Short mmCIF file of C-alpha atoms in Angstrom, two decimals:
data_model
loop_
_atom_site.label_atom_id
_atom_site.label_comp_id
_atom_site.label_asym_id
_atom_site.label_seq_id
_atom_site.Cartn_x
_atom_site.Cartn_y
_atom_site.Cartn_z
CA MET A 1 28.05 -22.94 14.18
CA ALA A 2 24.31 -22.67 13.56
CA LEU A 3 23.61 -22.24 17.25
CA ASP A 4 26.25 -19.50 17.50
CA LEU A 5 24.69 -17.71 14.56
CA LEU A 6 21.24 -18.09 16.06
CA GLU A 7 22.38 -16.16 19.10
CA GLU A 8 23.31 -13.27 16.79
CA VAL A 9 20.00 -13.13 14.89
CA LYS A 10 17.93 -11.41 17.53
CA PRO A 11 15.42 -8.66 16.87
CA LEU A 12 16.31 -5.07 17.64
CA VAL A 13 12.68 -4.51 18.63
CA ARG A 14 10.10 -7.06 19.77
CA ASN A 15 6.62 -6.44 21.14
CA LYS A 16 4.44 -9.28 22.39
CA ILE A 17 0.67 -8.75 22.33
CA ALA A 18 -2.04 -10.79 24.03
CA VAL A 19 -5.40 -10.07 22.40
CA PRO A 20 -8.39 -10.29 24.76
CA GLY A 21 -10.49 -13.18 23.48
CA GLY A 22 -8.06 -13.76 20.63
CA PRO A 23 -4.53 -14.87 19.77
CA THR A 24 -1.18 -13.96 21.25
CA PHE A 25 1.38 -12.68 18.76
CA SER A 26 4.71 -10.88 18.47
CA ALA A 27 5.84 -8.08 16.19
CA ALA A 28 9.56 -7.63 15.57
CA CYS A 29 12.19 -5.83 13.51
CA PHE A 30 15.67 -7.18 12.79
CA GLU A 31 18.46 -4.66 12.50
CA GLY A 32 20.55 -4.29 9.36
CA ARG A 33 20.39 -3.00 5.79
CA ASN A 34 20.65 -6.24 3.80
CA TRP A 35 17.46 -8.16 4.60
CA SER A 36 15.87 -7.84 1.14
CA LEU A 37 13.78 -10.92 0.39
CA ALA A 38 13.98 -10.35 -3.38
CA PRO A 39 16.52 -13.17 -3.89
CA LEU A 40 14.14 -15.68 -2.26
CA GLN A 41 11.23 -16.17 -4.67
CA LYS A 42 11.03 -19.90 -5.42
CA ALA A 43 12.32 -23.29 -4.36
CA GLY A 44 16.04 -23.53 -5.02
CA ASP A 45 16.73 -19.89 -4.28
CA GLU A 46 17.79 -20.90 -0.76
CA ASP A 47 20.73 -22.78 -2.32
CA LYS A 48 21.73 -19.73 -4.38
CA ASN A 49 21.49 -17.43 -1.36
CA PRO A 50 22.45 -19.62 1.60
CA ASP A 51 23.51 -16.84 3.97
CA LEU A 52 20.25 -14.92 3.54
CA ALA A 53 18.16 -18.09 3.79
CA MET A 54 19.96 -19.08 6.99
CA ARG A 55 19.54 -15.62 8.56
CA VAL A 56 15.84 -15.44 7.75
CA GLY A 57 15.29 -18.98 8.97
CA GLN A 58 17.12 -18.31 12.23
CA ALA A 59 15.23 -15.06 12.77
CA LEU A 60 11.92 -16.88 12.33
CA HIS A 61 12.95 -19.75 14.56
CA GLY A 62 13.98 -17.34 17.30
CA LEU A 63 10.50 -15.82 17.20
CA GLY A 64 8.83 -19.22 17.38
CA ALA A 65 7.68 -19.45 13.74
CA GLN A 66 7.75 -22.60 11.62
CA TYR A 67 5.79 -21.31 8.61
CA ALA A 68 6.21 -17.84 7.12
CA TYR A 69 4.16 -16.10 4.45
CA ALA A 70 5.87 -13.32 2.52
CA PRO A 71 3.47 -11.60 0.12
CA SER A 72 5.17 -9.60 -2.61
CA PRO A 73 4.35 -5.93 -1.79
CA VAL A 74 6.24 -4.39 -4.71
CA LYS A 75 3.08 -3.02 -6.37
CA PHE A 76 1.73 -1.31 -3.22
CA ASN A 77 -1.66 -2.51 -4.45
CA GLY A 78 -3.36 -2.86 -1.06
CA LYS A 79 -4.51 -6.44 -1.76
CA ILE A 80 -5.01 -9.20 0.79
CA ILE A 81 -4.57 -12.73 -0.54
CA TYR A 82 -5.15 -16.16 0.97
CA PRO A 83 -2.11 -18.09 2.20
CA ILE A 84 -2.86 -20.86 -0.29
CA ALA A 85 -2.08 -18.38 -3.10
CA MET A 86 1.57 -18.39 -2.01
CA GLY A 87 2.48 -21.77 -3.45
CA GLU A 88 6.25 -21.38 -3.84
CA THR A 89 7.78 -23.35 -0.97
CA ILE A 90 11.28 -22.30 0.10
CA PRO A 91 12.97 -24.36 2.85
CA LEU A 92 14.82 -22.30 5.43
CA TRP A 93 16.61 -23.24 8.63
CA LYS A 94 13.95 -25.10 10.68
CA SER A 95 11.16 -23.20 8.90
CA VAL A 96 9.47 -22.84 5.53
CA LEU A 97 8.86 -19.66 3.54
CA TYR A 98 5.86 -19.34 1.19
CA ARG A 99 5.85 -16.80 -1.66
CA ASN A 100 4.32 -16.02 -5.07
CA ALA A 101 5.85 -13.22 -7.11
CA GLN A 102 3.07 -13.67 -9.68
CA ALA A 103 0.41 -12.59 -7.16
CA PRO A 104 1.58 -9.24 -5.75
CA ALA A 105 -0.17 -8.33 -2.51
CA ASP A 106 0.37 -6.51 0.77
CA GLY A 107 -1.07 -8.95 3.26
CA THR A 108 -2.50 -12.32 4.16
CA TRP A 109 -4.11 -14.34 6.95
CA LEU A 110 -2.01 -15.92 9.68
CA PRO A 111 -4.07 -19.09 10.08
CA GLY A 112 -2.70 -20.56 13.30
CA PRO A 113 0.09 -20.90 15.86
CA LYS A 114 3.71 -20.72 14.66
CA THR A 115 2.73 -18.90 11.45
CA ALA A 116 4.38 -15.61 10.52
CA GLY A 117 4.00 -12.80 8.04
CA ILE A 118 7.23 -11.12 6.96
CA PHE A 119 8.55 -8.50 4.56
CA SER A 120 11.75 -6.52 4.13
CA ALA A 121 11.13 -2.84 4.72
CA GLY A 122 12.61 0.63 4.53
CA GLY A 123 10.23 2.53 6.79
CA CYS A 124 6.86 1.08 5.82
CA SER A 125 4.27 0.40 8.51
CA MET A 126 3.03 -3.07 9.38
CA ILE A 127 -0.55 -3.78 10.48
CA ALA A 128 -1.95 -6.65 12.54
CA VAL A 129 -5.74 -7.03 12.81
CA THR A 130 -7.76 -9.64 14.66
CA LEU A 131 -11.41 -10.65 14.72
CA ARG A 132 -11.71 -13.07 17.61
CA HIS A 133 -9.33 -15.87 16.52
CA GLU A 134 -8.92 -14.77 12.91
CA MET A 135 -5.85 -12.69 12.11
CA ILE A 136 -4.46 -10.75 9.15
CA PHE A 137 -1.06 -9.10 8.81
CA ALA A 138 -0.20 -6.52 6.15
CA HIS A 139 2.54 -4.32 4.79
CA ALA A 140 1.28 -0.73 4.96
CA GLY A 141 3.58 1.74 3.26
CA ARG A 142 2.36 5.19 2.28
CA ASP A 143 1.22 4.09 -1.17
CA CYS A 144 -0.66 1.10 0.29
CA VAL A 145 -2.61 3.49 2.50
CA ILE A 146 -3.10 6.45 0.13
CA ASP A 147 -3.98 5.89 -3.53
CA ARG A 148 -1.08 7.59 -5.28
CA GLU A 149 -2.85 7.94 -8.62
CA ARG A 150 -5.87 9.57 -6.97
CA ILE A 151 -3.65 12.16 -5.27
CA LYS A 152 -1.61 12.92 -8.39
CA THR A 153 -4.76 13.44 -10.49
CA ARG A 154 -6.61 15.32 -7.71
CA ASN A 155 -9.44 12.78 -7.60
CA HIS A 156 -9.87 12.52 -11.37
CA LYS A 157 -8.53 8.97 -11.57
CA ARG A 158 -8.18 6.04 -9.19
CA GLY A 159 -5.23 3.67 -9.16
CA ARG A 160 -7.11 0.73 -7.61
CA HIS A 161 -10.49 -0.43 -6.39
CA HIS A 162 -9.88 0.35 -2.71
CA GLU A 163 -8.30 3.53 -1.38
CA SER A 164 -6.21 1.63 1.15
CA VAL A 165 -5.00 -1.73 2.34
CA VAL A 166 -7.16 -0.84 5.36
CA ASN A 167 -10.31 -1.21 3.23
CA SER A 168 -9.07 -4.57 1.97
CA ILE A 169 -8.40 -5.85 5.49
CA VAL A 170 -11.81 -4.78 6.75
CA SER A 171 -13.56 -6.26 3.69
CA ALA A 172 -11.71 -9.55 4.22
CA LEU A 173 -12.27 -9.90 7.98
CA ALA A 174 -15.48 -7.99 8.64
CA PRO A 175 -17.61 -7.45 5.53
CA ALA A 176 -20.69 -7.00 7.72
CA GLN A 177 -20.79 -3.65 9.50
CA TYR A 178 -21.73 -5.14 12.89
CA LEU A 179 -18.51 -7.22 12.94
CA ARG A 180 -16.28 -4.17 12.71
CA ARG A 181 -16.82 -3.16 16.32
CA HIS A 182 -15.06 -6.41 17.26
CA LEU A 183 -11.91 -5.76 15.21
CA ARG A 184 -8.68 -5.01 17.07
CA VAL A 185 -5.90 -3.21 15.23
CA TRP A 186 -2.19 -2.62 15.86
CA VAL A 187 0.10 -0.46 13.73
CA PHE A 188 3.83 -1.12 13.97
CA TYR A 189 7.15 0.43 12.97
CA SER A 190 6.42 3.27 10.55
CA ILE A 191 8.88 5.96 9.57
CA LYS A 192 8.27 8.95 11.85
CA PRO A 193 6.50 11.93 10.26
CA LYS A 194 9.40 14.25 11.16
CA ASP A 195 11.56 12.09 8.87
CA PHE A 196 8.95 11.88 6.11
CA LEU A 197 8.94 15.33 4.56
CA HIS A 198 7.42 15.66 1.09
CA LYS A 199 8.96 18.85 -0.21
CA LEU A 200 7.12 21.61 -2.06
CA ALA A 201 10.22 23.16 -3.64
CA ASP A 202 13.75 22.24 -4.74
CA GLU A 203 12.59 18.74 -5.49
CA ASP A 204 12.50 16.38 -8.46
CA PRO A 205 9.56 17.51 -10.67
CA GLU A 206 8.20 13.95 -10.66
CA HIS A 207 8.03 14.03 -6.85
CA LEU A 208 6.29 17.40 -6.92
CA LYS A 209 3.47 15.88 -8.98
CA TYR A 210 2.56 13.98 -5.82
CA ASN A 211 3.84 16.25 -3.05
CA VAL A 212 1.97 19.40 -4.06
CA PRO A 213 -1.54 17.89 -4.29
CA ALA A 214 -0.83 15.76 -1.19
CA ALA A 215 -0.11 18.92 0.82
CA ASP A 216 -3.47 20.33 -0.32
CA MET A 217 -5.66 17.24 -0.16
CA LEU A 218 -4.53 15.20 2.84
CA PRO A 219 -5.22 17.94 5.44
CA GLN A 220 -8.69 18.35 3.94
CA GLU A 221 -9.35 14.60 4.05
CA TYR A 222 -7.75 13.67 7.37
CA GLY A 223 -7.29 16.91 9.32
CA ASP A 224 -4.46 16.76 11.84
CA ALA A 225 -4.24 12.99 11.37
CA CYS A 226 -2.43 13.53 8.06
CA GLY A 227 0.64 14.93 9.82
CA TRP A 228 1.45 18.60 9.39
CA VAL A 229 2.29 21.13 6.68
CA ASP A 230 4.78 23.99 6.86
CA GLU A 231 6.64 26.11 4.32
CA LYS A 232 8.87 23.16 3.43
CA GLY A 233 6.10 20.68 2.67
CA ILE A 234 3.93 18.01 4.22
CA TYR A 235 5.23 15.59 6.88
CA ILE A 236 2.97 12.59 6.34
CA ASN A 237 1.96 10.58 9.42
CA VAL A 238 1.07 7.16 8.05
CA PRO A 239 -0.04 5.52 11.35
CA THR A 240 -2.57 8.23 12.23
CA ILE A 241 -3.97 8.09 8.69
CA ILE A 242 -4.34 4.32 9.13
CA LYS A 243 -6.16 4.87 12.41
CA ALA A 244 -8.50 7.44 10.80
CA GLN A 245 -9.29 5.00 7.98
CA PHE A 246 -10.15 2.15 10.34
CA ALA A 247 -12.29 4.47 12.47
CA GLU A 248 -14.16 5.72 9.40
CA LEU A 249 -14.99 2.10 8.53
CA GLY A 250 -16.52 1.50 11.96
CA VAL A 251 -13.69 0.19 14.15
CA PRO A 252 -13.85 1.75 17.64
CA SER A 253 -11.01 4.21 18.13
CA GLU A 254 -10.00 2.67 21.45
CA GLN A 255 -9.37 -0.65 19.65
CA ILE A 256 -6.80 0.86 17.26
CA ASN A 257 -3.42 0.75 18.96
CA LEU A 258 -0.53 3.06 17.98
CA GLU A 259 1.67 2.38 21.00
CA HIS A 260 4.38 0.80 18.84
CA ALA A 261 3.60 2.65 15.63
CA TYR A 262 6.96 4.33 14.96
CA LEU A 263 10.27 2.93 13.83
CA ALA A 264 13.41 2.77 15.97
CA ASP A 265 16.00 5.32 14.86
CA GLU A 266 18.59 2.59 14.28
CA LEU A 267 16.65 1.07 11.38
CA PRO A 268 17.10 2.18 7.76
CA THR A 269 14.51 4.08 5.74
CA THR A 270 14.29 5.52 2.26
CA ARG A 271 15.08 8.91 3.86
CA ASN A 272 18.24 8.03 5.80
CA GLY A 273 20.37 6.20 3.29
CA GLY A 274 18.24 3.20 2.44
CA GLY A 275 18.63 -0.50 3.00
CA ARG A 276 16.17 -3.17 4.07
CA TYR A 277 15.51 -4.49 7.57
CA LEU A 278 13.25 -7.47 8.29
CA ALA A 279 9.78 -6.95 9.80
CA ALA A 280 7.73 -9.83 11.14
CA ILE A 281 4.44 -10.69 12.82
CA VAL A 282 4.42 -14.15 14.45
CA ARG A 283 1.27 -15.75 15.77
CA HIS A 284 1.79 -17.84 18.90
CA THR A 285 -1.72 -19.11 19.72
#
């Protein structure tokens, strides 16, 4: 039965990357709307949610992962934490999941072969960054990349120390400026800007508190990289903002890859009915 199920748990999208002078890894998305990892927070939760635990375990095994780190990105705080901070050990099918709901974060290191970073998503980008043989993966939704509080208050107040998870990744991997020219960056599986309209009218007033200043400020800060603005609102392009942020911090533009930056139409987002698919980065070497 398990082998039959394993054949069914295949990614809708998989991209394998060989980094010159660095690791080989895969990025993947698994189709469906019920991949939320919220029920799996601590040891014992696999017994309460056996179907989910089996599916996640089989998905990881199919990608070649034995150990998976799943930071809790619910705060969109842009933080990168060490794998050791995820001390809750959850056995899955032929793999182990590590979590810590008490230490919300968007990313972590992938320390070696057969390690994975995973999260359940609804259109958020995923970033992989390498410095030689070091590697970080991160969840990179809009509010991880753009400080929401700063936009809403038009620069009068900041919501966190760093503007973006990008700053946190660069600080973690390459605190010295000269190291940044050796970073290699990939952005995966973001909601397309055409599907990410932030309306300027006929919208919830709470949403307008963000949308209106975003339509003013983001073009000034990022130019065309922000997406585009028309009479309806701003269509935010998260991957090109990510690229602009890495470039501003000193990463060569040609080492920031957007080839696989946008999400397949079959996958759910917050703008097409919702649901959660599974996104993963698996390190092979």
